[in-house]
GROMACS .gro file of N, CA and C in nm:
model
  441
    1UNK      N    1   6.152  10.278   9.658
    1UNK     CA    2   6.227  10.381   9.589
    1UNK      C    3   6.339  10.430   9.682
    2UNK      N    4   6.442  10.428   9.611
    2UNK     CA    5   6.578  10.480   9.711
    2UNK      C    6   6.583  10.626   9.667
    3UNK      N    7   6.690  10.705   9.766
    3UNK     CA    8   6.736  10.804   9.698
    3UNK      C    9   6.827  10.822   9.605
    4UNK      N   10   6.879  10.718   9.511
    4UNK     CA   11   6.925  10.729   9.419
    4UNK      C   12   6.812  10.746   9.321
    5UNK      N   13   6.733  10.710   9.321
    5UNK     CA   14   6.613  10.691   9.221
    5UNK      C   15   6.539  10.835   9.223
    6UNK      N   16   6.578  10.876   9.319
    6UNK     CA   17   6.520  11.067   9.292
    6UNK      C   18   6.585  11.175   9.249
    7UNK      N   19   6.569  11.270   9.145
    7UNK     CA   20   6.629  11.383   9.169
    7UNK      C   21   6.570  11.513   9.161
    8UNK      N   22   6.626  11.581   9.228
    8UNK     CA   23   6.571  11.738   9.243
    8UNK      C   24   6.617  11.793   9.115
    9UNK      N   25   6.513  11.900   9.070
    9UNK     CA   26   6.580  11.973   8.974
    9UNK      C   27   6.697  11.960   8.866
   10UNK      N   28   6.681  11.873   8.791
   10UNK     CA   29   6.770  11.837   8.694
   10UNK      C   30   6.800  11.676   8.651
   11UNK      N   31   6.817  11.620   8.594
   11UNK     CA   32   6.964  11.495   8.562
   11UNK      C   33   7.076  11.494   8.583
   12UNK      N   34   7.157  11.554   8.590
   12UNK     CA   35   7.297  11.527   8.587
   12UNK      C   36   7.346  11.471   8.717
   13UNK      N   37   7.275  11.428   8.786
   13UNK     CA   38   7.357  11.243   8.887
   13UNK      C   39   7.256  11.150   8.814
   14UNK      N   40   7.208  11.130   8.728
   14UNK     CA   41   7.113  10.998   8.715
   14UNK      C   42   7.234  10.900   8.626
   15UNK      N   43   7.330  10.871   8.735
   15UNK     CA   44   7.381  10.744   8.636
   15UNK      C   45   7.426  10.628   8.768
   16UNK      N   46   7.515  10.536   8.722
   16UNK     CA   47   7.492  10.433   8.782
   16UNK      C   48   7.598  10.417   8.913
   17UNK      N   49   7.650  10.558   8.925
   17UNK     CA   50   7.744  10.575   9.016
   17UNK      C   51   7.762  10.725   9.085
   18UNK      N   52   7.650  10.762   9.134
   18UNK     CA   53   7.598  10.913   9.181
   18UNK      C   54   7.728  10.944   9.254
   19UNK      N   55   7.803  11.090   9.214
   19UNK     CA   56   7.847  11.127   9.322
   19UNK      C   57   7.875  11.135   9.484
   20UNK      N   58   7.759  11.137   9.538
   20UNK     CA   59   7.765  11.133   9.665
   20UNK      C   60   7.781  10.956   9.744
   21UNK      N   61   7.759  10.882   9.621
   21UNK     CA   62   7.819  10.715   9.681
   21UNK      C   63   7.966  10.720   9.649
   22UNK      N   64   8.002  10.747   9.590
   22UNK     CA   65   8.159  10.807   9.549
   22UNK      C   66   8.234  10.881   9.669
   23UNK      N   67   8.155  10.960   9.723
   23UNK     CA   68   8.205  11.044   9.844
   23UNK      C   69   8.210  10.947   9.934
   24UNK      N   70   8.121  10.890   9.956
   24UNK     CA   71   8.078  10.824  10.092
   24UNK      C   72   8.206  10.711  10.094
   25UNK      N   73   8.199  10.622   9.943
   25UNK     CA   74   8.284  10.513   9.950
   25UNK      C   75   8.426  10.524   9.989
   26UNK      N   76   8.477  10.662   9.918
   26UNK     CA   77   8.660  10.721   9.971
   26UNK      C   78   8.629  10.773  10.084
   27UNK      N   79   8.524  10.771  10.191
   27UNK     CA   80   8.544  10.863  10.277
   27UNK      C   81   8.568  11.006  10.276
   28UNK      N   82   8.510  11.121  10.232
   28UNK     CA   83   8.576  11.245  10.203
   28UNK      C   84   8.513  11.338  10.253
   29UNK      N   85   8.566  11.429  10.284
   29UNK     CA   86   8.495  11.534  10.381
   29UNK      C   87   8.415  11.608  10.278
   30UNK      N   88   8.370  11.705  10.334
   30UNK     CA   89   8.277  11.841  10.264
   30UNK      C   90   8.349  11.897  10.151
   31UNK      N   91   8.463  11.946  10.179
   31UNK     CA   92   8.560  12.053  10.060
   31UNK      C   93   8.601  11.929   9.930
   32UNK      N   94   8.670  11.795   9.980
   32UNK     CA   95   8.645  11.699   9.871
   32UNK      C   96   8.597  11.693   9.820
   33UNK      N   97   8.451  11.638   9.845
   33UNK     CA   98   8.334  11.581   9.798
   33UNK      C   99   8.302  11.744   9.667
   34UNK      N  100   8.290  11.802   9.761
   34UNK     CA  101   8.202  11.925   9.641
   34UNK      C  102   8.309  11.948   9.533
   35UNK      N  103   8.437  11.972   9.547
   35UNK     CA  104   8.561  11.932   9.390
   35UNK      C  105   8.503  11.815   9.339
   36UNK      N  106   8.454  11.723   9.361
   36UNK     CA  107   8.464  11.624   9.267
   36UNK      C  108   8.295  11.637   9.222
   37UNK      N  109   8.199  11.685   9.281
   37UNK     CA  110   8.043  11.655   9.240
   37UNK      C  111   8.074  11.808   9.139
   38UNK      N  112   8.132  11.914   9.138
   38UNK     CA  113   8.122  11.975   9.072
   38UNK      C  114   8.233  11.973   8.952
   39UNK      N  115   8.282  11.917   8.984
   39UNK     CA  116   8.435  11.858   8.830
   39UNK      C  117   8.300  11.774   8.768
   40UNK      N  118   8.254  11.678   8.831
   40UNK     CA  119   8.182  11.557   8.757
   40UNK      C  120   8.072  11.561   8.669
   41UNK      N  121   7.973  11.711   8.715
   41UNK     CA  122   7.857  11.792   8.675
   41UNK      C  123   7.883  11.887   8.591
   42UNK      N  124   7.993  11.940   8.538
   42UNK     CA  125   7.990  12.059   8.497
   42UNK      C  126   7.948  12.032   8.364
   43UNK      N  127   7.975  11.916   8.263
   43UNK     CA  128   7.915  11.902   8.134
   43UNK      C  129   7.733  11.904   8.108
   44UNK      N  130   7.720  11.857   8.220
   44UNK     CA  131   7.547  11.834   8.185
   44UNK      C  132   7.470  11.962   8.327
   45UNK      N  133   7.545  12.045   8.374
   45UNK     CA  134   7.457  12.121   8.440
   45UNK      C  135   7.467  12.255   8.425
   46UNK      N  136   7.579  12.318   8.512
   46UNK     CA  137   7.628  12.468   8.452
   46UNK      C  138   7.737  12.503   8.423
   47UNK      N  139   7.808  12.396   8.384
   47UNK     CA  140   7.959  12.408   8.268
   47UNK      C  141   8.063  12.474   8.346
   48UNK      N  142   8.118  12.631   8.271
   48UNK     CA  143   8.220  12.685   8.315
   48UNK      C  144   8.214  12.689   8.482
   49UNK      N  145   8.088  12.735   8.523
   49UNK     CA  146   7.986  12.796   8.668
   49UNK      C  147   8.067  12.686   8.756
   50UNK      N  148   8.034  12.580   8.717
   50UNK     CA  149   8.077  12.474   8.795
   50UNK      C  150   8.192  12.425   8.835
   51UNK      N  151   8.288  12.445   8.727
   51UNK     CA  152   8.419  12.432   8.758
   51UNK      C  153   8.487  12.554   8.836
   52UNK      N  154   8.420  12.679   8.826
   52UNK     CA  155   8.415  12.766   8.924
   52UNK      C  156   8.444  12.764   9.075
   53UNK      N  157   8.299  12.685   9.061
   53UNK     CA  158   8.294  12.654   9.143
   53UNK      C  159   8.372  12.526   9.255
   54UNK      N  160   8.400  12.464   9.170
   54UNK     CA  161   8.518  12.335   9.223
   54UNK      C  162   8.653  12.389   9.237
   55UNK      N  163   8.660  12.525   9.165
   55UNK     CA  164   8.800  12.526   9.218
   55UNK      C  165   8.872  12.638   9.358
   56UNK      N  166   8.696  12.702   9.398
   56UNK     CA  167   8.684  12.799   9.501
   56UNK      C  168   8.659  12.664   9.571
   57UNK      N  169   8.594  12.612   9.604
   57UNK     CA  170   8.637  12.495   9.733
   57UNK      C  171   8.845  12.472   9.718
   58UNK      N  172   8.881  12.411   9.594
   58UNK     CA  173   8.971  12.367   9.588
   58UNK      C  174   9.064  12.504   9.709
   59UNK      N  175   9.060  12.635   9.672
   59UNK     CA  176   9.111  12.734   9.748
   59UNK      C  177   9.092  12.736   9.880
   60UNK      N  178   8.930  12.673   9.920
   60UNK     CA  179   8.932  12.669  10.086
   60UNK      C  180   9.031  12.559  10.139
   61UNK      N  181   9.004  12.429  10.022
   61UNK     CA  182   9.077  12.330  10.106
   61UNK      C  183   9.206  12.379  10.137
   62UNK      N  184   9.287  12.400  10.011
   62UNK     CA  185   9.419  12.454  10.052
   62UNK      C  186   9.483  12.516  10.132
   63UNK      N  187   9.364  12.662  10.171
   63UNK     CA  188   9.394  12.684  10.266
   63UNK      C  189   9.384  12.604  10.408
   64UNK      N  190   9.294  12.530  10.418
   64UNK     CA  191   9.282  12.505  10.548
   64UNK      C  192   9.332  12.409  10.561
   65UNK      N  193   9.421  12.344  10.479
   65UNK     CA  194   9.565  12.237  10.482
   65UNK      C  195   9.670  12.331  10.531
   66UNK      N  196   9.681  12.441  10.531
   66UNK     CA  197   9.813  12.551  10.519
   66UNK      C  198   9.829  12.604  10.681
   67UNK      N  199   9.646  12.544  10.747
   67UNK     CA  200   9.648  12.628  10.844
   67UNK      C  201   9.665  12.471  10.985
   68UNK      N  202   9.689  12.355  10.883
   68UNK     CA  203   9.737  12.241  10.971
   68UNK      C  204   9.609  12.105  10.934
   69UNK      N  205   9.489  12.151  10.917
   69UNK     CA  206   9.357  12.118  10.870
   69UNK      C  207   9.460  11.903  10.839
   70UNK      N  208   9.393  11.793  10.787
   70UNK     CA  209   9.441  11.698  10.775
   70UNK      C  210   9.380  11.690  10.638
   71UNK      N  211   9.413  11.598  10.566
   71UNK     CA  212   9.330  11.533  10.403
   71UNK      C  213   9.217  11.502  10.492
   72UNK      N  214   9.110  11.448  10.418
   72UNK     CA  215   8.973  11.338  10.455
   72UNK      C  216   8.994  11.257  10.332
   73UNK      N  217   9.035  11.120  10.354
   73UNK     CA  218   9.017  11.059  10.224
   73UNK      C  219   9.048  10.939  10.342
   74UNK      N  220   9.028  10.774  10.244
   74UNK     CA  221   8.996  10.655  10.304
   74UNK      C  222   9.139  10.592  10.298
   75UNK      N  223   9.269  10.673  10.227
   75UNK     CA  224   9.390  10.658  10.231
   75UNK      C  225   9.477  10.717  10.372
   76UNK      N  226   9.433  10.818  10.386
   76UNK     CA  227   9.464  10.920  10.504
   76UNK      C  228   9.446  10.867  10.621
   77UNK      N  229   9.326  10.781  10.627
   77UNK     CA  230   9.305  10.694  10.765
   77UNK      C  231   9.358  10.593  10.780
   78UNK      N  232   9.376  10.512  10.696
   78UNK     CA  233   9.443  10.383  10.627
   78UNK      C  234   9.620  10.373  10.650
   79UNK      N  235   9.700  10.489  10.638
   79UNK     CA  236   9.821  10.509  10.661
   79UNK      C  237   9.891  10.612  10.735
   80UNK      N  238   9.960  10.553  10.840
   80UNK     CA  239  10.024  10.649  10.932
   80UNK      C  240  10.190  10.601  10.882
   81UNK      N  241  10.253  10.721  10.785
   81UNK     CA  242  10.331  10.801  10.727
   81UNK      C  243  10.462  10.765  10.864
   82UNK      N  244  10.434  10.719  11.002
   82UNK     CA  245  10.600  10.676  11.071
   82UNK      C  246  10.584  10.514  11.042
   83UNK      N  247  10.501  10.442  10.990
   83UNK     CA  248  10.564  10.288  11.001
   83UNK      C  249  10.488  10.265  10.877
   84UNK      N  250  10.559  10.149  10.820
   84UNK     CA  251  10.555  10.073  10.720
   84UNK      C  252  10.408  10.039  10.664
   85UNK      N  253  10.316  10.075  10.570
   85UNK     CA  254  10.212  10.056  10.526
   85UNK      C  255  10.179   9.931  10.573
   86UNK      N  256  10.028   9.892  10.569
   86UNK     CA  257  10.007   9.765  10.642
   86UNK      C  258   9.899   9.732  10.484
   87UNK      N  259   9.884   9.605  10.565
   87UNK     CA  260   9.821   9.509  10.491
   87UNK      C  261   9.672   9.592  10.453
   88UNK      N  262   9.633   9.621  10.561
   88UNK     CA  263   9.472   9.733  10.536
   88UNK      C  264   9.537   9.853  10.421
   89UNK      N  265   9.638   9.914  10.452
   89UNK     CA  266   9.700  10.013  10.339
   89UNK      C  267   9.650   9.969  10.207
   90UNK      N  268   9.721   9.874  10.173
   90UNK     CA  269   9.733   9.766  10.052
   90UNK      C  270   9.606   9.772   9.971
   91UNK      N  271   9.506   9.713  10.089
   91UNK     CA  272   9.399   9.691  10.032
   91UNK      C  273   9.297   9.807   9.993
   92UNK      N  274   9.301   9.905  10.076
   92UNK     CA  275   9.294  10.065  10.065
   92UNK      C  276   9.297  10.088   9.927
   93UNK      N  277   9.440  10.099   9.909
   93UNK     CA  278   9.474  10.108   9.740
   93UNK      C  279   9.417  10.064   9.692
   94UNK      N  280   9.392   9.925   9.663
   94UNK     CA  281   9.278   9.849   9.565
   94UNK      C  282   9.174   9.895   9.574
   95UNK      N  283   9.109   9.889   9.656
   95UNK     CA  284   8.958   9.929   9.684
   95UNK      C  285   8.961  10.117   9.614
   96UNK      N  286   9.026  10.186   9.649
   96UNK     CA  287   9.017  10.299   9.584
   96UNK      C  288   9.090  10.371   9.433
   97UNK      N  289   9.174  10.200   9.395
   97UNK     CA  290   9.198  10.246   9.224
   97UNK      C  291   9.089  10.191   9.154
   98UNK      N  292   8.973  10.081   9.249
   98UNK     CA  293   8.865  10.030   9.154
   98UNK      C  294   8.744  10.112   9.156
   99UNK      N  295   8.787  10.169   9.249
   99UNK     CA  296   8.635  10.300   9.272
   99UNK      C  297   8.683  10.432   9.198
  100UNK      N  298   8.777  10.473   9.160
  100UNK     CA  299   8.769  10.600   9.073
  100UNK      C  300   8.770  10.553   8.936
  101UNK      N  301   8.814  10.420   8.911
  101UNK     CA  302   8.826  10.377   8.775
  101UNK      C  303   8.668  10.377   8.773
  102UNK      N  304   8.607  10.306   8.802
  102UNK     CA  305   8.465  10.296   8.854
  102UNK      C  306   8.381  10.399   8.752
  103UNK      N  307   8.389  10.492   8.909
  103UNK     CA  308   8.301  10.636   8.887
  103UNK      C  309   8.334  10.659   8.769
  104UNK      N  310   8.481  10.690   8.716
  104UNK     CA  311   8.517  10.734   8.585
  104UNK      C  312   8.465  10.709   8.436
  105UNK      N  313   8.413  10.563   8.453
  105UNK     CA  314   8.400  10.472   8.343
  105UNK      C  315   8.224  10.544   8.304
  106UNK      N  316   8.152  10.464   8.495
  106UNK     CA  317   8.007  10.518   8.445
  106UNK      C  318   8.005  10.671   8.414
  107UNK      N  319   8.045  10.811   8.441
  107UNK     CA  320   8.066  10.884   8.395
  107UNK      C  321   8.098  10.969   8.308
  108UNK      N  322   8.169  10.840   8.253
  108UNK     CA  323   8.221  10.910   8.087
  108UNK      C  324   8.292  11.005   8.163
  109UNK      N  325   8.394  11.021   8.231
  109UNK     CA  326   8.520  11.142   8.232
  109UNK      C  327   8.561  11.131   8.122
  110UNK      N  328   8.625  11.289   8.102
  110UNK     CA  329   8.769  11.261   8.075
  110UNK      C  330   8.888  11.312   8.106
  111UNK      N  331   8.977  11.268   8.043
  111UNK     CA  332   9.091  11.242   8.124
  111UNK      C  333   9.165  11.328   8.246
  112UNK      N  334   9.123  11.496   8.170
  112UNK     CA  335   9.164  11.633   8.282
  112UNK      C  336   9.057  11.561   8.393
  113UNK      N  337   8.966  11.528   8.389
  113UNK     CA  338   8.843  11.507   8.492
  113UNK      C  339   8.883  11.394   8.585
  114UNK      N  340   8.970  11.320   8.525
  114UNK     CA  341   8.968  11.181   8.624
  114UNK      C  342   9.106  11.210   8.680
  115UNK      N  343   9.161  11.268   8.619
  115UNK     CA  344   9.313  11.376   8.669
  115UNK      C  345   9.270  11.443   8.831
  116UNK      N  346   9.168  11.525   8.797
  116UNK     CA  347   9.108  11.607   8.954
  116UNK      C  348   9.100  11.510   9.018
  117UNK      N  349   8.977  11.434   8.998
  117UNK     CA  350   8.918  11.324   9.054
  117UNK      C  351   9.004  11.237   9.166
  118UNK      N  352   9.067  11.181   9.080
  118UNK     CA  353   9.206  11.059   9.160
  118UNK      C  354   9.330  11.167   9.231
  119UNK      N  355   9.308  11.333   9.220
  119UNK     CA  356   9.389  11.375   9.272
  119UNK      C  357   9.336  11.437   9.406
  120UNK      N  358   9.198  11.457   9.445
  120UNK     CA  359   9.130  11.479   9.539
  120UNK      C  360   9.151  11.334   9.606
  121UNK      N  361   9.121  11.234   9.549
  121UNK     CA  362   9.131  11.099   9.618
  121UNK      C  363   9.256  11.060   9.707
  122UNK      N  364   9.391  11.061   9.641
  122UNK     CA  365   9.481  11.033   9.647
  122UNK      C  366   9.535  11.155   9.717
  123UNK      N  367   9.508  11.280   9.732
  123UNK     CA  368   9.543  11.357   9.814
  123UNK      C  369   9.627  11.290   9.970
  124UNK      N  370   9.737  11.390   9.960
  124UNK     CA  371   9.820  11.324  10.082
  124UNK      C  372   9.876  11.467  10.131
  125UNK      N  373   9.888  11.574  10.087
  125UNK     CA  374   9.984  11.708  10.109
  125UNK      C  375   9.917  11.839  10.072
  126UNK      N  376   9.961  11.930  10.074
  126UNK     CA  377   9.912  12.056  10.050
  126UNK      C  378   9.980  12.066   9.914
  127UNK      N  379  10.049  12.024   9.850
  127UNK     CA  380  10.117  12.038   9.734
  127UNK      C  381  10.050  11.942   9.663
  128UNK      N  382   9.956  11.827   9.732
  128UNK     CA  383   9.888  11.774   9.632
  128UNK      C  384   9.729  11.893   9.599
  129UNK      N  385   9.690  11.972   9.650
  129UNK     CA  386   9.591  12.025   9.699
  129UNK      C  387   9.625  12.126   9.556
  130UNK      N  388   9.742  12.230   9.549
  130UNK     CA  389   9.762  12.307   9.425
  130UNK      C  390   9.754  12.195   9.315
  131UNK      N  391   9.798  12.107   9.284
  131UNK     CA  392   9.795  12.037   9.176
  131UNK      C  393   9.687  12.014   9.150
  132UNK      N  394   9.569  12.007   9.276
  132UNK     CA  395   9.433  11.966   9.193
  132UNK      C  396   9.364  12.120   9.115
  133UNK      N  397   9.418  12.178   9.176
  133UNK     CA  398   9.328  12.327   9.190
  133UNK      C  399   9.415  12.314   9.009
  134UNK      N  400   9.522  12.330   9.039
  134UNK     CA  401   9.629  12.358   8.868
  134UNK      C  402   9.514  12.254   8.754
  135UNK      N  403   9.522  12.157   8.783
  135UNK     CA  404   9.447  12.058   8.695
  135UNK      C  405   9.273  12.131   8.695
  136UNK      N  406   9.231  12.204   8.768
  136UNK     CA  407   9.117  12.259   8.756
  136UNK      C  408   9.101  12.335   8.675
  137UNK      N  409   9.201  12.445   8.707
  137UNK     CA  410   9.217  12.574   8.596
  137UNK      C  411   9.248  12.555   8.456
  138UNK      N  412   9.352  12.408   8.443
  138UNK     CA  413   9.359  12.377   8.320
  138UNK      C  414   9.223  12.305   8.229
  139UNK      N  415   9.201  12.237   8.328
  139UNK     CA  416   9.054  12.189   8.247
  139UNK      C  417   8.939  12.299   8.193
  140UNK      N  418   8.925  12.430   8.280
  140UNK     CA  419   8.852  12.490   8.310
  140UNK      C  420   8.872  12.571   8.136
  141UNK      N  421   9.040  12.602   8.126
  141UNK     CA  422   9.038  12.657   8.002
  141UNK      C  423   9.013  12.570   7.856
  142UNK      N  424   9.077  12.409   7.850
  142UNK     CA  425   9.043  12.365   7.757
  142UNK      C  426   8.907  12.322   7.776
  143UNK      N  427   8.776  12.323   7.844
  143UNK     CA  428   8.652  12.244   7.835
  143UNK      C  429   8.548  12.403   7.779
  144UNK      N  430   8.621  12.562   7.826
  144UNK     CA  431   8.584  12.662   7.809
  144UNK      C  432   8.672  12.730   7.742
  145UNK      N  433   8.730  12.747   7.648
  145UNK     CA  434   8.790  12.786   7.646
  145UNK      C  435   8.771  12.989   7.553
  146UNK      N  436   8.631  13.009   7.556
  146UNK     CA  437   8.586  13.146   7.486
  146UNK      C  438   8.503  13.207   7.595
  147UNK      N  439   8.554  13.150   7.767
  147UNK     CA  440   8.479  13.209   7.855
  147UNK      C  441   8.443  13.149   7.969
   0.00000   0.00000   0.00000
């Protein structure tokens, strides 16, 4: 029995692409990872609560991009921004448009969801960092929208 095959208190990772292999695979730090396990959970666990909650991380990250902090993502390591993308870049990309398409698919996102998702991923700036948080708040009102 692996630890995919267990869960504490609830269902909502029992599918064929658990959050936290998702984290692991883009590489993503702590403030990442929890935007996307709580964007990904909020239909089958505590809904509005959750996106709440994804978008008060989204506020730490930002800040602590503001205060010099770096992205954590498997792109961020992959490309240094003074010379010409490399061949590992390249493949970077691939490997991480087939893993959010991925997660997305077994998940059943939708579309505001895979919007956060690939925007936590793809994160490169602090201006990408408001856009996820913006795409949060917007989801947050059309998925809730009486509360």
């Amino acid at each position: 029995m692996t630890a995919n095959d267990i869960q504490i208190a609830g269902k909502h990772y029992k599918t064929g692409y658990q959050p936290w292999d998702f984290m692991h695979d883009m590489e993503l730090g702590y403030f990442e990872g929890n935007i996307i396990k709580y964007t990904q959970r909020h239909r089958t666990k505590a809904g509005a609560a959750d996106l709440d909650k994804a978008a008060h991380y989204a506020q730490k990250w930002i800040e602590l991009f503001e205060e010099g902090r770096k992205f954590q993502n498997i792109l961020a390591k992959l490309c240094n921004p003074h010379i010409t993308p490399s061949q590992d870049y390249w493949k970077g990309t691939e490997k991480v448009k087939t893993a959010v398409e991925r997660f997305t698919l077994i998940n059943a996102l939708e579309p505001l969801e895979y919007s956060v998702i690939s925007g936590v991923v793809y994160a490169s700036d602090v201006r990408d960092g408001y856009a996820v948080l913006d795409l949060l708040r917007e989801l947050r009102r059309a998925a809730y929208p009486n509360g």
